[in-house]
Phi, psi and omega in degrees: 000342194281295180316301176325312193282337165294320194278300176298331187292303172317310183297321166321305193268349163290314168319283171315306175318310169293327177287327171279349158307294163325293188302302196251311175286356172244307186286337186269310194251007165294008189280317175301311164296332166288331174323287197299337174296310195273010165293311195299303204272326167256001179061016181292139189284164190289327170295311191294300165341299180296329199271306181322297201294305190310306214270339171283332180283320169324298187307324217263320167311300175282348190265343167279336190267326172277348174292352198255347163289149198287001178282332168284306193290348172290312209248040185315326178272354182269320196296309193308316171297326190272329163321312176278320190284305181314314200273356165274327161316308189291326194275325177302303189294346160316322180282344204277346195227170172240347203273106176324302193292346186274314177300313184301295176307321179289318177324309174301294168323304175308301167339294191307304188287333173295315154337301179298306187305302204294332172293281176352297197256003158299320169294312176289348186262296188282350178277006188264031168090340171260085195260008148305343180263014190285319170316307169289310204294310184291010181273337155319291186308321180291312179311324181285317162323308173299318196294304192302318189297340167283307191251007175299320190298319186297321166292331191289323179292342178272329200199001176076184176323338188262331161320315182304306171300314202282322184293314205292311203305295200303304152316318159305327201268313188279347165257343164299328176304300171318298172305292171336303173300316195293296188290324190290340189264349169285334167285321186286318165309312205288318201292342195254002163284161169301142159309128158263129164293125182227136200278162176265121178279123176281144168274124184270145168239128173244182181286334177317311184288311185291350184288292177311317152305321180282310176321302163325277183332304200300315195294318158306318160307292193293325182288310195288002158297302179292314176302335170274324198221014178294297198309312185305311175292317160300338166319285183308000175254126186273351166261000171221041165281353177279000161236024190300308178289318160330299176310304181284338168301300185302327172306306159323278190307340186279319178290327191287320185271002196287335169306312180301298186303316181284338161311286189311312177303317206283344182294331197250331160260278175168152192308312190305308181295334162296338185273330187289323174276353163300306198280336179300325201272319187311292194315325173292327165322289177329294208282346187271321179283352169241340185275338164231081188272094169216153177348275187315291183303331169277337163281328179281322174311316187275358177271320165311302207280340173286335183277350201243310185306329180249000166290312185286312175300316167301319193275325179312303189293320169302309154320322174287317162334313182282302180317315189233039192317334185253004176235059178280329176307299188292321189294322202280311192295319186288331174288319173306321203272326172290322174289344177283303171306324135336287179292356159279326197282326182303299164307318163331289185274001152280341164300324191268330174295313169308326191286302200247351159280249167199188194296345204249334186306310177299323179285332185286323188292308165322297149337308182275340184270344175273326179303297173335300191280328160316313192279337180283334164284341182270331183299298166322313166291334176300301198295337169308306188276348171279330191277328193287323173310316194295313196281342188275345192275000000 
C-alpha cells in the first residue's frame, strides 16, 4: 500500500509540473521569444506588443480572482479541463489569424486559462499535505520557458512565427495530456474516499498577511517587465542581439532547479530570510542587464533573474501554506490576484517610461520596486525577531 501511495504521489507531482509548464512556461511566456519573430514577419508595432502583454496580464488577474470563488473549488475537475484545453487552444489559434483584435482576445483568454490552471494545479498538488513539494512543482515553469527558448528558433526556421506558435501548441498538448491523466485521476480517487466533515474556517487576515500580499504584488510589478520584454530589449542592441534567445533559454534553465534550491535553503535558514536573499539577487540580476550592457553581465543577470523569480513564487506560496493551512486554495488565489495586478501595472508604467524617459528606465524602475519589496520583507522579519525576543524575556 505504501508503494502504491508513493507511486500515486509521484504521478501527482509530475502532473502538476506538466500543468505549470503548459500554463506558465508556454501559454503565458511562450509569447516572449516569439515577439521578435512577429515583429519581423507581421510588422506588429511595439505599442500593440505592449497592449497584448497587458491584456494577457488582465486575463490572468480575472482568472486569479475567479479561482478564489466557491464555484471553482466545487468543480475542480471541470476547471482543470477548461484550463488545459483553453491554454492549448489559445496557443494554436494565435497562428491562425493576422487580426490584432483577435490576438488581443486570445492573449486575454490565455491569461485567464493560465491563472485558472496555475491555481487549480497548485492546489491539487500541494493539497496532498505536501507543501514541501513546492520546490519541485514550480520547476515546471522553468521547464516550459526553457523549451520555448530552445525550440522556437527551430520552429521558426521551419515556418516562421506561425510555426512557432503551432510548435508550442504541440508541446503544450503533450504536457496537457499528462497533467489531465494524473490530476484528474487524483480527483476521481479523492471522490471515492469517505467524506470528512470539515468546519469552514474564515479566512483571517492580519498585518503579516497584508505585508506578504504587498510584497508579492510588488514582485509582480518588478519581474514582469524583464520577463516579458527581455528578448526584445536584447535584440534591439546590435552588439548583443545574437545572444537574445540564448538569454531566454538561460533564464528557463536557471528557473528549473531554482525552486528546489530555494526550498532547501529555506529549510536550513528561514523562509523569510530566503525570500529576502531572492529579492536582493533578482534586483541585482535586473540591474546587471541594463547597467552594464555587455555579454557577460547580460548572461549573469539573466541567470540571476531566472534563478529567483520562480523561487520567490514557490517560497511565497509555501509561506502562505504555513500561514493559512486550512485555506490554502483561497490563499494561493489571493496571492495570485495581487501578483496579477502588479503584472498589469508593470507594462503600463514601463511603456510610459520608455516613451517619456528612455529605453532603460523601465528596468531601473523594476529594480526600485524590487528594493521596496526587499525592505518591506526585512522590516517584517525584524519585527518577528523583536517579538520573539520580547516573548523569551
